[in-house]
Coordinates of C-alpha atoms and ligand atoms in Angstrom, one line a residue:
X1 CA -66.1 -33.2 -7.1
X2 CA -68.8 -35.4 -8.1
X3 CA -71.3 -36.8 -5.3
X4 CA -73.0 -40.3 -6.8
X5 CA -74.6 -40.2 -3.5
X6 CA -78.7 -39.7 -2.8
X7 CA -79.7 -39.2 -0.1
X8 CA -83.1 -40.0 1.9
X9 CA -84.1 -36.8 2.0
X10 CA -83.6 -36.3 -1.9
X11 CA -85.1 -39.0 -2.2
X12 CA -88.2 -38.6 -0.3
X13 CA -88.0 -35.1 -2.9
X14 CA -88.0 -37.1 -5.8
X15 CA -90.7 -39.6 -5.1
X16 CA -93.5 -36.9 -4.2
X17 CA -94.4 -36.4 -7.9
X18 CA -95.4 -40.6 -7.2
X19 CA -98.8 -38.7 -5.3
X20 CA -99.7 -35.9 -7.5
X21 CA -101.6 -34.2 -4.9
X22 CA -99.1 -34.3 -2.2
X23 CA -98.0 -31.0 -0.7
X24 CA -94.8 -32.2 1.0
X25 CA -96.2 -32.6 4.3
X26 CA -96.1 -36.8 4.5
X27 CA -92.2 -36.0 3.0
X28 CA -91.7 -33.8 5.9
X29 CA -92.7 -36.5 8.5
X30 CA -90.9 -38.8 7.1
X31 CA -87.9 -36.5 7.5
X32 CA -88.7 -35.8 10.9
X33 CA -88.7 -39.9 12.0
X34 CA -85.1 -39.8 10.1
X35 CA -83.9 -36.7 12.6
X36 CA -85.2 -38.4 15.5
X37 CA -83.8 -42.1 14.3
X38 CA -80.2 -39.9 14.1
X39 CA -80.2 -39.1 17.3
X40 CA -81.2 -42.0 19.1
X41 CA -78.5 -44.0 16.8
X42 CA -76.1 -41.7 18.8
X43 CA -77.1 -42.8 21.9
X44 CA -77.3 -46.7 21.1
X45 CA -74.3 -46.4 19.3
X46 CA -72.1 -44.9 22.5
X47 CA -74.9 -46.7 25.0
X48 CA -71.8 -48.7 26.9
X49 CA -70.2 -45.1 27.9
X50 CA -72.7 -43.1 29.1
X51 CA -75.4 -44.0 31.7
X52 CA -77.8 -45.3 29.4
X53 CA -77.9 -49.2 29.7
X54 CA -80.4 -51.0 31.7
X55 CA -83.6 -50.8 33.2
X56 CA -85.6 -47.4 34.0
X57 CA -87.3 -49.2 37.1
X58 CA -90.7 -48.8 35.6
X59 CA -93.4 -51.2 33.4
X60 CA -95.3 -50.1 30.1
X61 CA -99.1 -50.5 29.8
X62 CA -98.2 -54.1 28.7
X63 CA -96.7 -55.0 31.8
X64 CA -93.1 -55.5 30.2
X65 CA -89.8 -53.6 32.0
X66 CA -88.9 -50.2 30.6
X67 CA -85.3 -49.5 29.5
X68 CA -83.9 -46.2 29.9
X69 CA -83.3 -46.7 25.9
X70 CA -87.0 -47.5 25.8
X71 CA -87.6 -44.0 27.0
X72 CA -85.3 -42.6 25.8
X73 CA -86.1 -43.0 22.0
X74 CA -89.6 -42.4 22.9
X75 CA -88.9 -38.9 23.9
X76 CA -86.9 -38.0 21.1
X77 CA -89.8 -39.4 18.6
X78 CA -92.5 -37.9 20.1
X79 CA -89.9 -34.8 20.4
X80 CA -89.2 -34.9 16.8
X81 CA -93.2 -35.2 16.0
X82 CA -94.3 -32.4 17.8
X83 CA -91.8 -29.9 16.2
X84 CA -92.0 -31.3 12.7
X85 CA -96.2 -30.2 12.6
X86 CA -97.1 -32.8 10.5
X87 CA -98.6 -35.2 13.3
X88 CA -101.6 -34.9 15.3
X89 CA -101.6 -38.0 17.3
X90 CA -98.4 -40.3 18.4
X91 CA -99.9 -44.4 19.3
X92 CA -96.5 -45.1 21.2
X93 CA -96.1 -48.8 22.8
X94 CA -94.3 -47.0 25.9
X95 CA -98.3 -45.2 26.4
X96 CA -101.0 -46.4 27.8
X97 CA -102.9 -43.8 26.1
X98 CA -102.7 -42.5 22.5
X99 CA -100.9 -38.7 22.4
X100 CA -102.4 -35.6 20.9
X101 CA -99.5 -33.3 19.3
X102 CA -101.4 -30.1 20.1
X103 CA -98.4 -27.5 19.0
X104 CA -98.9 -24.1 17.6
X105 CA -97.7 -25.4 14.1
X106 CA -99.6 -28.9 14.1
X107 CA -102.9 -27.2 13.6
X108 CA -103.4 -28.9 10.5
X109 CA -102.1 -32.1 10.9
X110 CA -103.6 -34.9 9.2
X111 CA -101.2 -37.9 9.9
X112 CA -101.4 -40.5 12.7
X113 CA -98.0 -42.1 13.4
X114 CA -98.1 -45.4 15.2
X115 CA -94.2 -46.0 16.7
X116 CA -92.3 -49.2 18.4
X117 CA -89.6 -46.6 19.3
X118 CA -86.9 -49.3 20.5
X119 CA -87.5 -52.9 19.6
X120 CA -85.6 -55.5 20.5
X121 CA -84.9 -53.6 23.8
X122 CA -83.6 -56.8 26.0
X123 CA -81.0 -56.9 23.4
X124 CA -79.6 -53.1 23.9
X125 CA -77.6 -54.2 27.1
X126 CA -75.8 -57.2 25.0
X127 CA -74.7 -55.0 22.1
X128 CA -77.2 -56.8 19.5
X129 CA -78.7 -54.8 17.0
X130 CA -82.1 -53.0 17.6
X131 CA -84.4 -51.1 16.0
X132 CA -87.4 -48.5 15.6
X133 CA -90.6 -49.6 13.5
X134 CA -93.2 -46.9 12.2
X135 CA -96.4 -46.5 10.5
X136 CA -98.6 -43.4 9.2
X137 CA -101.9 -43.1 8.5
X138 CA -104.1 -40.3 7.3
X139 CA -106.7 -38.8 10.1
X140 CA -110.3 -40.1 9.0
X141 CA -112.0 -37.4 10.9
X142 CA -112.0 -34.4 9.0
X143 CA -112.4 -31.6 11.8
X144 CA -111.6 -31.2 15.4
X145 CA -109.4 -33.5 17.3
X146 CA -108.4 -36.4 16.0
X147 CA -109.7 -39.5 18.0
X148 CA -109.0 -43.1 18.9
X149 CA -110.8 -44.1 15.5
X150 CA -108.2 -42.5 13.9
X151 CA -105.7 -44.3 15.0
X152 CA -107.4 -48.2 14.8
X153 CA -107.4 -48.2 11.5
X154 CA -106.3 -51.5 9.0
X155 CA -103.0 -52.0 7.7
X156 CA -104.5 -51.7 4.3
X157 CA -105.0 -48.2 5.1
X158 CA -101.3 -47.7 5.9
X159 CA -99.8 -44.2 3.8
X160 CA -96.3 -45.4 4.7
X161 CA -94.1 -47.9 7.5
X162 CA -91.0 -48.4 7.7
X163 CA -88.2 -49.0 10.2
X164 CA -84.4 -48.5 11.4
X165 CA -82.1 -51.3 12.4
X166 CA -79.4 -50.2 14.4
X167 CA -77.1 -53.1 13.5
X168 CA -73.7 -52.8 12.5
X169 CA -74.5 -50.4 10.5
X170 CA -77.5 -48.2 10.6
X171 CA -80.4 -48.9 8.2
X172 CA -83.7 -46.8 7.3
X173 CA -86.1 -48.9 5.3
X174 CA -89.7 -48.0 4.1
X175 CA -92.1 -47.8 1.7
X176 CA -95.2 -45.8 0.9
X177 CA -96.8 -48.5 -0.6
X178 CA -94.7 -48.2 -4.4
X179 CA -92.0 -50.8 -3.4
X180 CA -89.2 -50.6 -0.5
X181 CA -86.2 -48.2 -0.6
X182 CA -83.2 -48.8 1.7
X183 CA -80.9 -46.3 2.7
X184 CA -77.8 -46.7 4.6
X185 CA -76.4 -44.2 7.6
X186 CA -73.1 -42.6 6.1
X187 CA -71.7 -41.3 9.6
X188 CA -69.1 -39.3 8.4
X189 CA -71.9 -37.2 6.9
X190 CA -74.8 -37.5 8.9
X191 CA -77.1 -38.3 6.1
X192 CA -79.1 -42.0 5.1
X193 CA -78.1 -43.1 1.6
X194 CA -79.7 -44.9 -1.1
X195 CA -78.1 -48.4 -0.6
X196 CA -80.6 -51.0 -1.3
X197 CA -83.0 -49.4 -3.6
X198 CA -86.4 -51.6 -4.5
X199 CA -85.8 -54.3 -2.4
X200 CA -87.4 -57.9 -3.1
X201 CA -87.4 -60.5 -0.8
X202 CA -86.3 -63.8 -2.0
X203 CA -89.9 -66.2 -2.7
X204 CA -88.6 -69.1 -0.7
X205 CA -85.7 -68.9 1.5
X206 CA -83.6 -71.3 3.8
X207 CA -83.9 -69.5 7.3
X208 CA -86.8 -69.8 9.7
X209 CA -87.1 -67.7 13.2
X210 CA -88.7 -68.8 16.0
X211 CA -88.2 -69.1 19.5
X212 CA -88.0 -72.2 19.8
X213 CA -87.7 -72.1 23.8
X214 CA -91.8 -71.7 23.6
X215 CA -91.8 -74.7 21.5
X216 CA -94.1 -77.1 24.7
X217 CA -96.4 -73.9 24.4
X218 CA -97.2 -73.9 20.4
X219 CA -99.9 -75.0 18.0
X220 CA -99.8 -78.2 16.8
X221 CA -99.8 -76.6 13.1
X222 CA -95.9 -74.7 14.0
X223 CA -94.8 -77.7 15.8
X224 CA -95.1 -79.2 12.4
X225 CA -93.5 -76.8 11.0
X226 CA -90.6 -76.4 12.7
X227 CA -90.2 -80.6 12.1
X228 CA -90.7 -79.4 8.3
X229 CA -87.8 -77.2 8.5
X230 CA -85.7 -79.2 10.5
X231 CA -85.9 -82.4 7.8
X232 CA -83.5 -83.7 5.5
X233 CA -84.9 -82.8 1.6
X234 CA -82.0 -82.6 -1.0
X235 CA -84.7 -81.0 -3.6
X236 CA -86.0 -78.5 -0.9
X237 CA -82.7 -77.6 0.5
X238 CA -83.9 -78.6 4.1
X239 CA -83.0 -78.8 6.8
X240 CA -83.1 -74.9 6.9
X241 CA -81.3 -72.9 9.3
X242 CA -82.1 -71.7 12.1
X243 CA -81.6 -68.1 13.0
X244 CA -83.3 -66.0 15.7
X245 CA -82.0 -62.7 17.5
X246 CA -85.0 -61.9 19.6
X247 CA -85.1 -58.2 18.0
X248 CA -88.1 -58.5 15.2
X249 CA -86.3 -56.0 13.0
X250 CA -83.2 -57.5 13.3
X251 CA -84.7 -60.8 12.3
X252 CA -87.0 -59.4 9.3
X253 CA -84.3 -57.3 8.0
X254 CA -82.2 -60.2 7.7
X255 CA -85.1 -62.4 6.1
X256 CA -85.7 -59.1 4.1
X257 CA -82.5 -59.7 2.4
X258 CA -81.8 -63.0 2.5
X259 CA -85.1 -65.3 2.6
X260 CA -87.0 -66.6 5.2
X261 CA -89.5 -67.0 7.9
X262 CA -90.0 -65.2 11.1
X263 CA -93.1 -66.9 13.0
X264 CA -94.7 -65.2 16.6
X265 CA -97.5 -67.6 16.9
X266 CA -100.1 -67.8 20.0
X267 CA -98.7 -70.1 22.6
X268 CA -100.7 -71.5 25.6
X269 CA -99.4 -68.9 27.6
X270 CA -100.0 -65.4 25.2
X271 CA -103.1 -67.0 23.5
X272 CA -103.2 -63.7 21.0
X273 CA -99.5 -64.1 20.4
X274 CA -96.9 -61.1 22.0
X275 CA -96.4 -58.9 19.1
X276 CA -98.2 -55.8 18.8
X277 CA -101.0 -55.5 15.9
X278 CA -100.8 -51.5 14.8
X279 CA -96.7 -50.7 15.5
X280 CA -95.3 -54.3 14.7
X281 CA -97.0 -56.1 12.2
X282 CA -98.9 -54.0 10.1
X283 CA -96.1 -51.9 9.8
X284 CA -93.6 -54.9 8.8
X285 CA -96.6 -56.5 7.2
X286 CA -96.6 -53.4 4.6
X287 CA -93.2 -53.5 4.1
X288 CA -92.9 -57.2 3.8
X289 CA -95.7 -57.5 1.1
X290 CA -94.3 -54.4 -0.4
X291 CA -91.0 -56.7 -1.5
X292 CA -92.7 -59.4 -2.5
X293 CA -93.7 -61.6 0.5
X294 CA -96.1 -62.6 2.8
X295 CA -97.8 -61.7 6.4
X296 CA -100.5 -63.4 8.3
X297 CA -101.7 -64.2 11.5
X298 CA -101.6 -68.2 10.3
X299 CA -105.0 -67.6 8.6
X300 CA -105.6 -64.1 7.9
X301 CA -104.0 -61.4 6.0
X302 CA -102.7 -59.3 8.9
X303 CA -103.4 -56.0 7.0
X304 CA -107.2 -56.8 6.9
X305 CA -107.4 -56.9 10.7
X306 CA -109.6 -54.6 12.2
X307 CA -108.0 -53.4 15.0
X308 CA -110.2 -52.7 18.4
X309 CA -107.4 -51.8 20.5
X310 CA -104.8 -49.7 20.6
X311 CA -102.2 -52.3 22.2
X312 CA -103.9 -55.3 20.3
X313 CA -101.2 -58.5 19.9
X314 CA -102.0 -60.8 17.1
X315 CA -99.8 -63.6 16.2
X316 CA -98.2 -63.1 13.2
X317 CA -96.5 -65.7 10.1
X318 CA -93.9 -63.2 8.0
X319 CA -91.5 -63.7 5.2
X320 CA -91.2 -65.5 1.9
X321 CA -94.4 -66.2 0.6
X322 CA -93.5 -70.1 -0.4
X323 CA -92.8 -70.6 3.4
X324 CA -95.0 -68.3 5.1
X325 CA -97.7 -70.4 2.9
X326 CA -96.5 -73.7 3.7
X327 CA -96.9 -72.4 7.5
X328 CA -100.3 -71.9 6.8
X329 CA -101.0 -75.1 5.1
X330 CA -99.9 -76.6 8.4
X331 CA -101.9 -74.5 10.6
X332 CA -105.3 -75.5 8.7
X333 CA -104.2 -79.2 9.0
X334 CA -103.9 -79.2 12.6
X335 CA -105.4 -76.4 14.3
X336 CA -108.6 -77.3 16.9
X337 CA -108.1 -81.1 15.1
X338 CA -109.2 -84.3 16.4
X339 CA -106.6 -87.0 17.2
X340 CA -108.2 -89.1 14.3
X341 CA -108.2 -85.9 12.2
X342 CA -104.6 -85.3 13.0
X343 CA -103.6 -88.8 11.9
X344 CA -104.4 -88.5 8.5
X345 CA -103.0 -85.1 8.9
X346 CA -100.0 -86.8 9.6
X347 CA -100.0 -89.0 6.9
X348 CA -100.0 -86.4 4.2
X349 CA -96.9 -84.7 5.7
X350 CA -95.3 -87.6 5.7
X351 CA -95.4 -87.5 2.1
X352 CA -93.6 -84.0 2.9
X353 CA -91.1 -85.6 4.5
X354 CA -92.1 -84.9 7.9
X355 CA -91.8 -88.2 10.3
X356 CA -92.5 -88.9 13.9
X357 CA -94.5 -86.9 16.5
X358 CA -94.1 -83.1 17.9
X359 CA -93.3 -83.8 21.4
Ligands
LIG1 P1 -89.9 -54.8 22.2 O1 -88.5 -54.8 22.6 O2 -90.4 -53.7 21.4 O3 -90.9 -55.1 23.4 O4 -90.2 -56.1 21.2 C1 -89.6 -57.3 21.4 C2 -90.2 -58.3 20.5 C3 -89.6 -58.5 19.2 O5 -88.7 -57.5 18.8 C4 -88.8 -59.8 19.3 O6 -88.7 -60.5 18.2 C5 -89.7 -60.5 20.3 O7 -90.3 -59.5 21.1 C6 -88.9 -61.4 21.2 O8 -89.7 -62.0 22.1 P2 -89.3 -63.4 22.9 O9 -88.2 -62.9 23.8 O10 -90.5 -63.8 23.6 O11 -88.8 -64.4 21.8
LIG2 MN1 -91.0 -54.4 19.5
LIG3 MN1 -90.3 -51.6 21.9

């Protein structure tokens, strides 16, 4: 019989002559964050029959509820990492503090791994997909433990991110800075599948994501933008649609694929946005940027931040770069503005098509 079929870990095989120094140990982590997404696919995928749904009863470092899945998958990946050897410290969002792998066979371990293990976790009770986001670096201490420095490095310095979307069907997506592969969970044989090799994102698309319940709470600059969207423009295609599921991965995979804009701005309430810098948006930043499009905090490229702590949030513009920049060009009209400022602000977008106010 012939097999047309390659898998990740073929794959992962192939593309290590890419890095003609590489001894097979970043290919072997990368295997190991496959194993652990495996088995915590299991458990989401049969998370209405066993005992597995709802809250654990405790808070994270960030003050947000833990779900038993929460745990859960960040047992199995820190599991999975301390077996595999080729990690020496785990920067989990379910930690307050950063983990040392100290295992007999991690001695030598050179890579950090930064890890949302479940995101999108209010959605796991509702049956919505969900998903795990990841991102390796190389130590930059050469001997002894690896420290803290280590681990707050820039997204520039990323070696690889990717993530897992546990929709309805199960995704692995990542790149190690050459381009984005995706491969598709084949159940019947266990293994991920090439299915969406070199993936592009379109360079404008027709689909913003926001939560729009925050909206009283936003810059002036997003406000606009959202009224941008939302207008009537034959030669832009607007209004766009609207599309948001509350799980980032399930919202950038989409955009991934089809085009669009996914926007966690500061609001008067989180005034350094919600998402997290170093296992959130750097990785997706990578990836994103990787296909094609764009990531930024509404000013700044988010993989030139230099992080200064380990839970840092930092609101974050992602997508196709046309839309992601006409986001921008909004947020330098209006941001810190004064009224008289904003009315000629106004008066240029509505040459953009953009009447009446924001409130
Ligand atoms: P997590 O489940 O890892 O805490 O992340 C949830 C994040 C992200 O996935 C999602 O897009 C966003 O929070 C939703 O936040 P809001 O409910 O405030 O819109
Ligand atoms: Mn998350
Ligand atoms: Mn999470």
């Amino acid at each position: 019989m012939v097999c047309g079929v390659k898998t990740l870990g073929q794959f992962i095989i192939e593309k290590q002559s890419d890095f003609p120094y590489a001894k097979g140990e970043l290919s072997r982590l990368l295997r190991d964050i496959g194993i652990a997404s495996k088995i915590v696919n299991r458990e989401v995928n049969k998370a209405g029959l066993v005992d597995i749904l709802g809250d654990m009863g405790t808070t994270n470092i960030q003050g947000e509820e833990q779900k038993k899945l929460d745990v859960y998958a960040n047992e199995q990946f820190i599991a999975a990492l301390t077996s595999g050897g080729e990690c020496c410290i785990v920067a989990t969002e379910e930690e307050d503090e950063i983990i040392h792998i100290e295992s007999p066979v991690s001695q030598n371990a050179k890579y950090i791994v930064c890890i949302d293990p479940l995101d999108g976790s209010s959605n796991t009770d509702v049956n919505v997909a969900v998903g795990t986001i990841f991102s390796i670096y190389r130590r930059k201490t050469i001997d002894g433990r690896a420290v803290l420095e280590d681990v707050l490095q820039k997204g520039t310095q990323q070696v690889a991110a990717g993530y897992v979307i546990y929709g309805s069907s199960t995704m692995l997506v990542y790149t190690t800075g050459k381009g984005v592969n995706g491969f598709t969970l084949d159940p019947s044989i266990g293994e991920f599948c090439l299915s969406h090799p070199n993936m592009r994102i379109p360079e404008c698309g027709y689909m913003y994501s926001v939560n729009e319940g925050n909206y009283g709470h936003f810059p002036d600059g997003v406000k606009k933008y959202i009224k941008y969207c939302q207008v009537e423009d034959e030669s832009t295609k607007r209004p766009y649609t609207s599309r948001y599921i509350g799980s980032m991965v399930g919202d950038i995979h989409r955009n991934l694929i089809k085009g669009g804009i996914y926007i966690y701005p500061t609001t008067s309430r989180s005034p350094n946005g919600k998402l997290r810098l170093l296992y959130e948006c750097n990785p997706m930043a990578l990836i994103i940027e990787q296909a094609g499009g764009k990531a930024t905090t509404g000013f700044e490229r988010i993989l030139d931040i230099e992080p200064t702590e380990l839970h840092q949030r930092v609101p974050i513009f992602i997508g196709s770069k046309k839309m992601v920049e006409k986001a921008e060009e909004m947020m330098l009209m209006y941001t810190e503005k004064s009224p008289a400022e904003n009315k000629v602000a106004d008066a240029k977008l509505n040459d953009l098509g953009v009447v009446g106010g924001i409130d």
